[in-house]
Amino acid sequence: MTDYFEVHERDGAARLGAVRLADPVTTPALADPFLDDAGSLWAGHREVPNGDESALTVLPHRSFPAGTRDEVRESFAVEHPDAEFPSAAVVDSRSARDVGADAYLLSDAQGFVGHGEGFRDAIVRAKEALPPDAALGLSGVATPRNVALLAYAGVDLVDETLARTKGTQGMYLTADAEHFLEDLDELPCACPACAKPRSEFTRADCADHNVNALRAELRRVRERIRSGRLRDYIEGQARHEGWLTAAFREFDDQWGYLEQRTPLMRDAEVTAASAETLDRVEIRRFADRVTSRYRNRFTDQPLVLVPCSATKPYSDSQSHRQFHDAIQWRGHTVSMTSPIGVVPQELETTYPAQHYDSVVTGDWSEDEISFVAEVLRRYLDRNDYSRVIAHVPEDGYREICERVEADPAVDVEFEYTCVNHPTTDESLGELNATLQGEPAYSKREREHNTVRAIADYLLGDGAGDDLFGGPGEADVRTTGRYPKLQVWADDPDAGREGEPGEQLATMVPQYGTLSFTLAGARRWVESDAPTKRVEIDAFVPHGSVLAPGVVDAADEIRVGDEVVVEGPKAFAVGRAAMSGPEMAESTRGVAVEVRHADEK
C-alpha cells in the first residue's frame, strides 16, 4: 500500500506526482536531497532504520546487476519489512514485485539504459510487476540529454550521480550533447556554475554545471507533462543520441503499454512535425476506432472525400463552407488529412480531429501517403457507398485515392471533380453537377447520426444504435445547435413542460464526446452497448471517487472515458481520471470525477 506517493497528472506513461514528505517533492525529480539509504546487506547486517517523514528511506537491500542468474537472485532475495514511514525498496527489473513500499529503485538500470530494446523491456516488465501508484526510480544513469526520455517511459526519480561523475571527468553536459571541457572555447550556459570566465572554469565547476543542467531539464519535463506536451518535446529531443531514438521507437511499438496510459482526450494540441507523429497513440487510436467502430449511416448518399483545412473544426473553415454549399447534404462528407487519416463529418470535433496542427509544405512523404491510404482502404472495406466522389487536389490526396481505387479489394467507383484547386468555381461547379439527382438528408438525420457516431467511437461498435436506435427507428430527439447537441428520450410525458423527454446526454464540443446524465447512464447499462463500469464500496460519492473506494474497474477504461459508477449504496456517472487497471490497483488518487450521483 502506497502512503507517501501520489500521481496528480498523467501524460502517457509520464507522470506528475508528489512524494508526500514533510516538504513535498514534485516528480519527476532528483532524489538526492531527500533519499536516506539504510545500506547494502552485502556488506553485513543492517538494522531497519527509524525513518520519518523528512526523507524517503531506502530499506536495507541487496542490489543485483544486470545479468545476475535467477538462482543467485532467489538465494539472496531480501525480505522487505513493513514500514510506517516513507520507504523505497531496491529491486531489479527481472524480479520486481510489490513489497508495500512507496518507491522502487531498479538496481540493474546501468545494464539497460543505453540500449533501446533492453530499456523498453526492463521498464515495461517492472511497471507490470509494481503497483501503479508507487514511484519508480533509476540510479546512476540520468543526464540532461536522456532524462526526458526516462520520464516519458514512466520513471519518476533519478539522481545526480552520473551527471556529477561526468563533470569530474571533464565532460560538459547539455540537453542535446556531451562536450569535452577542453574543446569548449565558450561555455554555452548561463547557470551560476558557468558565470565565471572560461579560463577559471574547473572540473568541479563542470560537475556543478551538469547537475544544474539536469535540474533545469527536469523542470522543463515537468512543465511539459503539466501541459500534456511531453511527446512533442521527445520527438525532437530523442534525436540527439542514437539509443534515445531507438528507445523512443521501441516504446511506440509497445502499443498496449502506452495506449493504456494515454488519455482519451486532453486540452493539448497534437503537433504533427515529424514522421513519428504517425505512431502517436492518439493518432493510431483515432484511425483504429474510425475503421473498426464507426459505421456510416448516410446509406443513400455517395461518399464525398475533401481535403482537410487549417481551421478546426473543418466545418468552420471557408473552404469547407464552400464545399458544403456545393454538396448541400447530398453526399456524406469525409475529410482526408495527415496525420489522422480520414475524418467523417460526425467526428470532426472528436479528439484529436480538431486538436492537431501539421506542418504544411504541399509535399506528402511516402509514410504519410501510405498511412492515409491504408486508413481510407480500411474505412471503405467497412462502409458501403454507391460511389466515391474525390474532390481533392493533385498533390498527395489524389495519389492516395488512386492507390486505394486500384486495390482489388476495393469495389467502388471513384470520380474526380477537382480542377486545379478544390475551391475554384470550376471545381465547385463540377462537384455540384456530379451530385445532381442525389437525395439530400435532413438536419435531424445529421444530428441523430452524429450522436450515434460519437457513441460508436467512445463505447464500441454498434453502441450508437444500441443506445439511441438505428436508422429509421430512432427513439431519441436532439435539441440545441450543433456542436452543442442535447439528446433526449423520445417520451413527451417524461420531461419538463416544453421538453421532449428525459435528457440522456449532452455533446461536449470541446472534445467531441458525450456527457451522460443519470437517465442516460441507466439507459447505457440496460442496453447492449459495452459498459465501462467502476464498482465502488458502500458509499455515495460527492464530487469524486478516490482510488481506495474502488472495488473493481473495467480494464478498457482510459483517462477521460465516460464511466458508470455503481455500488451497494449509489449509482453515478462521471469521467475517469485513471485507467481501469490503475483504479483497481491504486491506493491513492482520484479515480473518477463524478458528475451526477443517486443514492440507492
XYZ file of C-alpha atoms in Angstrom, residues 196-202 205:
8
model
C 32.933 32.678 -14.241
C 35.370 33.147 -17.170
C 36.197 30.042 -19.186
C 39.823 30.215 -18.055
C 38.746 29.835 -14.399
C 36.163 27.083 -15.026
C 37.330 23.852 -13.351
C 32.545 23.699 -11.686
